[in-house]
PDB file of C-alpha atoms in Angstrom:
ATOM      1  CA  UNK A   1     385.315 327.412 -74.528  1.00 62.00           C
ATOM      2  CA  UNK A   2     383.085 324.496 -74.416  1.00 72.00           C
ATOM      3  CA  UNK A   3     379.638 324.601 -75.460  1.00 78.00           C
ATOM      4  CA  UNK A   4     376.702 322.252 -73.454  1.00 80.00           C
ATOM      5  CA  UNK A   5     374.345 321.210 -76.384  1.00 79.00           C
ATOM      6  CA  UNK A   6     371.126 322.715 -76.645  1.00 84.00           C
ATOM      7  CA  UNK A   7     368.556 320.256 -74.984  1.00 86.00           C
ATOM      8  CA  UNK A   8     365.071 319.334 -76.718  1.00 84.00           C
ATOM      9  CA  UNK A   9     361.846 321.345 -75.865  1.00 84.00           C
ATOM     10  CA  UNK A  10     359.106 319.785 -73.818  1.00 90.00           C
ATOM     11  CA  UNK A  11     357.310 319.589 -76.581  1.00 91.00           C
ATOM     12  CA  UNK A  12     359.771 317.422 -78.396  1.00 88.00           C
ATOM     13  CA  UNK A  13     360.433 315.059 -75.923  1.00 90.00           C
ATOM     14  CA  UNK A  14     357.022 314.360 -75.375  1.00 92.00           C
ATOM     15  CA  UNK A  15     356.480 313.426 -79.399  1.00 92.00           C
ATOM     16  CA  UNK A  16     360.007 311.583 -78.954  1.00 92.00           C
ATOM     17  CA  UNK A  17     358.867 309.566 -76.040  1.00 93.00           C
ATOM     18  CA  UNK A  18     355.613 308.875 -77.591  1.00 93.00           C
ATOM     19  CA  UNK A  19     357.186 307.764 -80.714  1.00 94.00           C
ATOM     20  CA  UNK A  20     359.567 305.560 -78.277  1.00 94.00           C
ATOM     21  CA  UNK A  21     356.547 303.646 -76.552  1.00 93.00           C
ATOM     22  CA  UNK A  22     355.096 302.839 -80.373  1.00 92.00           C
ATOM     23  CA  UNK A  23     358.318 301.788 -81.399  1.00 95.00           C
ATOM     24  CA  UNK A  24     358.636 299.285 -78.390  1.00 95.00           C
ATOM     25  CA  UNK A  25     355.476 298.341 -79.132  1.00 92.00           C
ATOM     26  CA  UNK A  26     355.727 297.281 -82.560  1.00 94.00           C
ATOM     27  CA  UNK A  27     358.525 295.107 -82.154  1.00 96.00           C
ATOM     28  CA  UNK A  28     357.161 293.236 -78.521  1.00 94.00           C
ATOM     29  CA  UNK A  29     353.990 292.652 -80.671  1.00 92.00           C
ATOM     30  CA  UNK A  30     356.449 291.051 -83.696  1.00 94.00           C
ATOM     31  CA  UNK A  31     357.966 288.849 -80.946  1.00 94.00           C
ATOM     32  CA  UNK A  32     361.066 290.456 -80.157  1.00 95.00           C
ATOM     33  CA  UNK A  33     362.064 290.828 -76.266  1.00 92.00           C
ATOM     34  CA  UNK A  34     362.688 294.872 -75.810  1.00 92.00           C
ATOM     35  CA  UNK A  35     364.946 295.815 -72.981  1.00 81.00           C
ATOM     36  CA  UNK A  36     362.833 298.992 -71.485  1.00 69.00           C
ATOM     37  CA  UNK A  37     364.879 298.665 -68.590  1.00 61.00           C
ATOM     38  CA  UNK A  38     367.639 302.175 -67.706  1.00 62.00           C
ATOM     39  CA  UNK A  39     369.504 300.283 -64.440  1.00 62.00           C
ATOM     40  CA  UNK A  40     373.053 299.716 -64.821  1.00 64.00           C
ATOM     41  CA  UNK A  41     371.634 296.066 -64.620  1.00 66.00           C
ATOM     42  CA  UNK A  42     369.775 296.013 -67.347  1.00 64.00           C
ATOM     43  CA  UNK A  43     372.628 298.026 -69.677  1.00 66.00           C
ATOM     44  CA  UNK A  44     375.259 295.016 -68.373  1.00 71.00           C
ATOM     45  CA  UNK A  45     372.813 292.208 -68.776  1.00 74.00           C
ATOM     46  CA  UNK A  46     369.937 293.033 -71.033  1.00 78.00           C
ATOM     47  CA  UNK A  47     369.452 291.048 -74.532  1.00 86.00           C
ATOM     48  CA  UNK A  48     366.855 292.475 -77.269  1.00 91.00           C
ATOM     49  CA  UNK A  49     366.140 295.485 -78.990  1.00 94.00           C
ATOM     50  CA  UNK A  50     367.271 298.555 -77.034  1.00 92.00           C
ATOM     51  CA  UNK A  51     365.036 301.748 -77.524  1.00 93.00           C
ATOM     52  CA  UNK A  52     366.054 305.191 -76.586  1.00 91.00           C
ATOM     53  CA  UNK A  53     365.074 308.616 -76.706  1.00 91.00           C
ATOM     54  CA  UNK A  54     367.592 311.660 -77.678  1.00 85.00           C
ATOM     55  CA  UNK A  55     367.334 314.743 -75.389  1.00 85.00           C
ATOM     56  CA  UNK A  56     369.378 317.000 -77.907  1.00 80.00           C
ATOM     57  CA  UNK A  57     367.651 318.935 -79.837  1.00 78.00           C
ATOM     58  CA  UNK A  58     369.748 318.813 -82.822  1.00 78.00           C
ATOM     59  CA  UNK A  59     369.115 314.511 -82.711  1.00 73.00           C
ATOM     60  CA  UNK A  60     366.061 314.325 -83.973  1.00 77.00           C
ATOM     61  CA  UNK A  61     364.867 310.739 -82.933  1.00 82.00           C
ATOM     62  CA  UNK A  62     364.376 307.711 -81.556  1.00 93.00           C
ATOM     63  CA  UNK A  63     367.222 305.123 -81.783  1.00 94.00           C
ATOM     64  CA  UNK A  64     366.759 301.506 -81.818  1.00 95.00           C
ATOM     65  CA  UNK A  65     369.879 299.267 -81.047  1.00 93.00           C
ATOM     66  CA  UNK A  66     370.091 295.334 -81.365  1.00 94.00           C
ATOM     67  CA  UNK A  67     371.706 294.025 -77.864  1.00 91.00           C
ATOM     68  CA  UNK A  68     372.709 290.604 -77.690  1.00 92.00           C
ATOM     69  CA  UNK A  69     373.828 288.413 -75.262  1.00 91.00           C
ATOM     70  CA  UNK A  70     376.045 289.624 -72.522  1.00 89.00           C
ATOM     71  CA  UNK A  71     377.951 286.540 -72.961  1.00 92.00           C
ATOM     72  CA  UNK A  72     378.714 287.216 -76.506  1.00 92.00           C
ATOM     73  CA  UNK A  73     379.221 290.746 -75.738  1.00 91.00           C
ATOM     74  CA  UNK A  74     381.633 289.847 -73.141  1.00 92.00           C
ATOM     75  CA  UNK A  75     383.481 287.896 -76.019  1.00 93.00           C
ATOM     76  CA  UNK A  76     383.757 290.098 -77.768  1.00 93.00           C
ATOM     77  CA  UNK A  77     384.982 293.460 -75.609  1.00 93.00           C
ATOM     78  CA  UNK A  78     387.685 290.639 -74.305  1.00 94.00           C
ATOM     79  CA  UNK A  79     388.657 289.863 -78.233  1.00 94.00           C
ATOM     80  CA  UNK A  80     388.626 293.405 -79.064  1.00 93.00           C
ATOM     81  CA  UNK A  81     390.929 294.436 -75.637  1.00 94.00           C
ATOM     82  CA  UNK A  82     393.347 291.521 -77.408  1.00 93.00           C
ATOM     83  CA  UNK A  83     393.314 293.593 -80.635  1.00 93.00           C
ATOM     84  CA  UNK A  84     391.697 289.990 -82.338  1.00 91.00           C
ATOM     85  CA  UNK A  85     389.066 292.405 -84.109  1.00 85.00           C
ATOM     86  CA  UNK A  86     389.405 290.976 -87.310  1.00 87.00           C
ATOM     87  CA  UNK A  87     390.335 287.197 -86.554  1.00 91.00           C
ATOM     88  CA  UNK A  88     387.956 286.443 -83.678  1.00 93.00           C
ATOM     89  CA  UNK A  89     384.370 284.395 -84.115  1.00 94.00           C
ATOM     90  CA  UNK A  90     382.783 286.513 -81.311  1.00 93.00           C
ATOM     91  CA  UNK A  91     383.060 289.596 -83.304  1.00 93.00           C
ATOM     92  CA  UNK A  92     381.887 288.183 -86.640  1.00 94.00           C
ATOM     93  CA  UNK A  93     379.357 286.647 -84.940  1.00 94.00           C
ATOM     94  CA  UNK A  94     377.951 289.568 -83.009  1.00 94.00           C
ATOM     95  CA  UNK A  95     378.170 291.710 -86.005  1.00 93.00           C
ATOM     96  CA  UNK A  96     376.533 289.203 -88.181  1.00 95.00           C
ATOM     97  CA  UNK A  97     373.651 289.091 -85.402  1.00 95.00           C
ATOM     98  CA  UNK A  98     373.331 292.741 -84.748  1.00 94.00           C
ATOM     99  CA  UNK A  99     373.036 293.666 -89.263  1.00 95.00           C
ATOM    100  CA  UNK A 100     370.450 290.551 -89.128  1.00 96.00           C
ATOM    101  CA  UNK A 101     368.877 292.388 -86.529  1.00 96.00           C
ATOM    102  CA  UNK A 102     368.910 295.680 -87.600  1.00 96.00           C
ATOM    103  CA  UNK A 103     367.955 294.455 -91.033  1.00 97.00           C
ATOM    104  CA  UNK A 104     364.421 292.707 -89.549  1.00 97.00           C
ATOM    105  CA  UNK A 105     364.087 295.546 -86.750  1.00 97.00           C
ATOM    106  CA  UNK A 106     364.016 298.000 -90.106  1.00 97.00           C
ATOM    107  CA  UNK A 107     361.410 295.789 -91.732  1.00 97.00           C
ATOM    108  CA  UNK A 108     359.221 295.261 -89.064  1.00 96.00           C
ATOM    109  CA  UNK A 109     359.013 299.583 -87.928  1.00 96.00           C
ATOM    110  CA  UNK A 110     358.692 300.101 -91.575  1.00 95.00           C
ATOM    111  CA  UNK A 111     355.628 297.662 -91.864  1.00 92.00           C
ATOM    112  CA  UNK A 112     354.197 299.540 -88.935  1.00 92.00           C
ATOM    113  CA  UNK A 113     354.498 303.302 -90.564  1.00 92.00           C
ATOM    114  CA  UNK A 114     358.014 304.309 -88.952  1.00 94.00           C
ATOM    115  CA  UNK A 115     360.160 306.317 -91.166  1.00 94.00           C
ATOM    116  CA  UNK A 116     363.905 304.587 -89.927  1.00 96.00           C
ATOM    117  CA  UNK A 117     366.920 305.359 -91.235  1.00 94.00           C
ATOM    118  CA  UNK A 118     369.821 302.788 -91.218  1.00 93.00           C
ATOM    119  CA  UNK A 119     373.668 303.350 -91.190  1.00 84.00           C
ATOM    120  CA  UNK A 120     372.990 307.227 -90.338  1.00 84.00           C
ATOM    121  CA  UNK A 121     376.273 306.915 -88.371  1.00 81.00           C
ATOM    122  CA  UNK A 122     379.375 305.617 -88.877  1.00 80.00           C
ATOM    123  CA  UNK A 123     380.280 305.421 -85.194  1.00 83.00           C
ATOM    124  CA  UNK A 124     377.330 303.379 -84.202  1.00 84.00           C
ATOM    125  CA  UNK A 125     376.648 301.084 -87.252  1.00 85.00           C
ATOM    126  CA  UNK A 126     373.936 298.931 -86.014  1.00 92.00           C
ATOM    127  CA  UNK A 127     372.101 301.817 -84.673  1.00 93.00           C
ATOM    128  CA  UNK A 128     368.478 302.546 -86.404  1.00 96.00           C
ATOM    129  CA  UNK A 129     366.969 305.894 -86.412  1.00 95.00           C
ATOM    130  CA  UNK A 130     363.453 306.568 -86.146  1.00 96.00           C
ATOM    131  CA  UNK A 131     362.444 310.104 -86.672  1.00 93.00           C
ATOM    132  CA  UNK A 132     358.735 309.556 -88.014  1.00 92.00           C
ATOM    133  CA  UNK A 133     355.478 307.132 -87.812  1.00 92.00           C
ATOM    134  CA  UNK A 134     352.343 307.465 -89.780  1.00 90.00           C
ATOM    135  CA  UNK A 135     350.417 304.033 -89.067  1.00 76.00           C
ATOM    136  CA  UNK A 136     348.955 302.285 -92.163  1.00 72.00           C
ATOM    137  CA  UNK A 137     345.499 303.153 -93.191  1.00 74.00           C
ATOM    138  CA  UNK A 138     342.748 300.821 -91.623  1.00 71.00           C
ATOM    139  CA  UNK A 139     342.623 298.952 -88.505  1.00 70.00           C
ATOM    140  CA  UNK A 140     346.442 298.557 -86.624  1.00 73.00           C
ATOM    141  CA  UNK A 141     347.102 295.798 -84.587  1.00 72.00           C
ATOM    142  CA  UNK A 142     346.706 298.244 -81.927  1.00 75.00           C
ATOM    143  CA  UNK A 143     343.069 298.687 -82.575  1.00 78.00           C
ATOM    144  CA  UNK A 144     342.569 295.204 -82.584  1.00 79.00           C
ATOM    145  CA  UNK A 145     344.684 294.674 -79.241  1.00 80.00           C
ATOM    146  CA  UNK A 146     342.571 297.594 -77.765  1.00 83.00           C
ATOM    147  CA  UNK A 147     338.837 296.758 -78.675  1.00 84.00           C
ATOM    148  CA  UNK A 148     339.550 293.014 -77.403  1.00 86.00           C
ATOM    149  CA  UNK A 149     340.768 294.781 -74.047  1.00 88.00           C
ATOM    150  CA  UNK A 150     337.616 296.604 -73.737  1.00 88.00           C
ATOM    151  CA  UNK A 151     335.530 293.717 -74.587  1.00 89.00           C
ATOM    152  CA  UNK A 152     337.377 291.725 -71.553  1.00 90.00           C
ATOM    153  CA  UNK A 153     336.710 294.228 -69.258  1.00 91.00           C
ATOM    154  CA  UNK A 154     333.002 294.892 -70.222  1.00 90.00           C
ATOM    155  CA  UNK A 155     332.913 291.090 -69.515  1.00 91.00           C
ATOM    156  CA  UNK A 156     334.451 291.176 -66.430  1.00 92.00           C
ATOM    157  CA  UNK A 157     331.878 294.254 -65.508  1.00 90.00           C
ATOM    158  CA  UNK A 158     328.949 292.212 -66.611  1.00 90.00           C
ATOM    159  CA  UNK A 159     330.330 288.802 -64.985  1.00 91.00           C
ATOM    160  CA  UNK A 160     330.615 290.842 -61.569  1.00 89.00           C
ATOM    161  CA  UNK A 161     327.523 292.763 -62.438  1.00 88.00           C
ATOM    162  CA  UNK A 162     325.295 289.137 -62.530  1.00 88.00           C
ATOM    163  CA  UNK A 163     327.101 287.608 -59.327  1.00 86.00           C
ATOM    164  CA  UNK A 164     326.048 290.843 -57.055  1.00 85.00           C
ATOM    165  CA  UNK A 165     322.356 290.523 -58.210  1.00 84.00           C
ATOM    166  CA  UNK A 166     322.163 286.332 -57.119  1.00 83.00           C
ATOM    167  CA  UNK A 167     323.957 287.748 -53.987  1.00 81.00           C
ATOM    168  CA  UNK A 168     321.212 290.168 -52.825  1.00 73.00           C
ATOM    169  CA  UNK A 169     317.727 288.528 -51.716  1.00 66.00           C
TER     170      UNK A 169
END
C-alpha cells in the first residue's frame, strides 16, 4: 500500500516561504538574476538561481538550484539521450557552471546568515539546502535598502505636500 507523504503545517510553510523570499533576496541584491517565475515557461526557459520551497514535512527547507541556459541545457539532455555523458563539452560545461554556481550561491547565503548545506543529495548534486537564517549583527543591507525607501517616499510626500500649498490662493 502506498503511503502520500505527510505535508508541512501552516506554520511551516509560512517560515519556509519567508525564508524563500530572503533567500531570493540575498542573491538579486549580489547581482544574480533569480527565476521566481512557476509557468511551464519559465521552468523551459528560465536562466539563474532557482528557489523553491518543500511542502513535505519531513524536507525541511528551502532549495536553491543553479539553472543555466536553456540552450546549454538543451545540449546537454540531447548529449545525455546519445549516452555522450562522459565525452560531451555540454555536460562538462554545464556541470562546471552549475558547482561554480553552487559554490558562490553557498558563499553569498552564508555571508547573509543562511545556514546551507551543499551535496545533501546525491540525486540532485547541484542542489543547495537552506534550512536556517540568522542575519549578521548590525545594520543588513536590507535596513539600508529600507530606510532609503522611506526617505524617497517622505520626499515624494513633502515634494507633493509644497506643490498643493502654491496651488491654493
Amino acid at each position: 500500500m502506498e503511503r502520500t507523504p505527510a505535508r508541512a503545517d501552516v506554520e511551516t510553510m509560512a517560515r519556509r516561504t519567508a525564508l524563500a523570499h530572503a533567500v531570493q533576496e540575498d542573491l538579486a541584491a549580489a547581482g544574480l538574476p533569480v527565476d521566481t517565475g512557476t509557468t511551464a515557461f519559465h521552468a523551459a526557459v528560465g536562466s539563474g538561481a532557482s528557489v523553491s520551497v518543500s511542502e513535505l514535512a519531513d524536507e525541511n527547507g528551502v532549495f536553491v538550484l543553479w539553472r543555466t541556459h536553456h540552450v546549454l541545457r538543451a545540449a546537454v539532455l540531447t548529449a545525455l539521450s546519445e549516452g555522450r555523458e562522459h565525452d560531451s563539452p555540454a555536460v562538462h560545461h554545464s556541470g562546471e557552471a552549475q558547482r561554480a554556481m553552487q559554490n558562490a550561491m553557498a558563499e553569498i547565503l552564508t555571508a547573509t546568515g543562511c545556514t546551507v548545506i551543499k551535496d545533501f543529495d546525491d540525486m540532485s548534486p547541484f542542489v543547495l539546502k537552506v534550512v536556517d537564517r540568522t542575519p549578521p549583527t548590525g545594520p543588513s543591507w536590507q535596513a539600508w535598502l529600507d530606510a532609503q525607501s522611506d526617505a524617497l517616499a517622505a520626499a515624494r510626500a513633502e515634494t507633493i505636500r509644497r506643490h498643493a500649498e502654491k496651488r491654493t490662493p
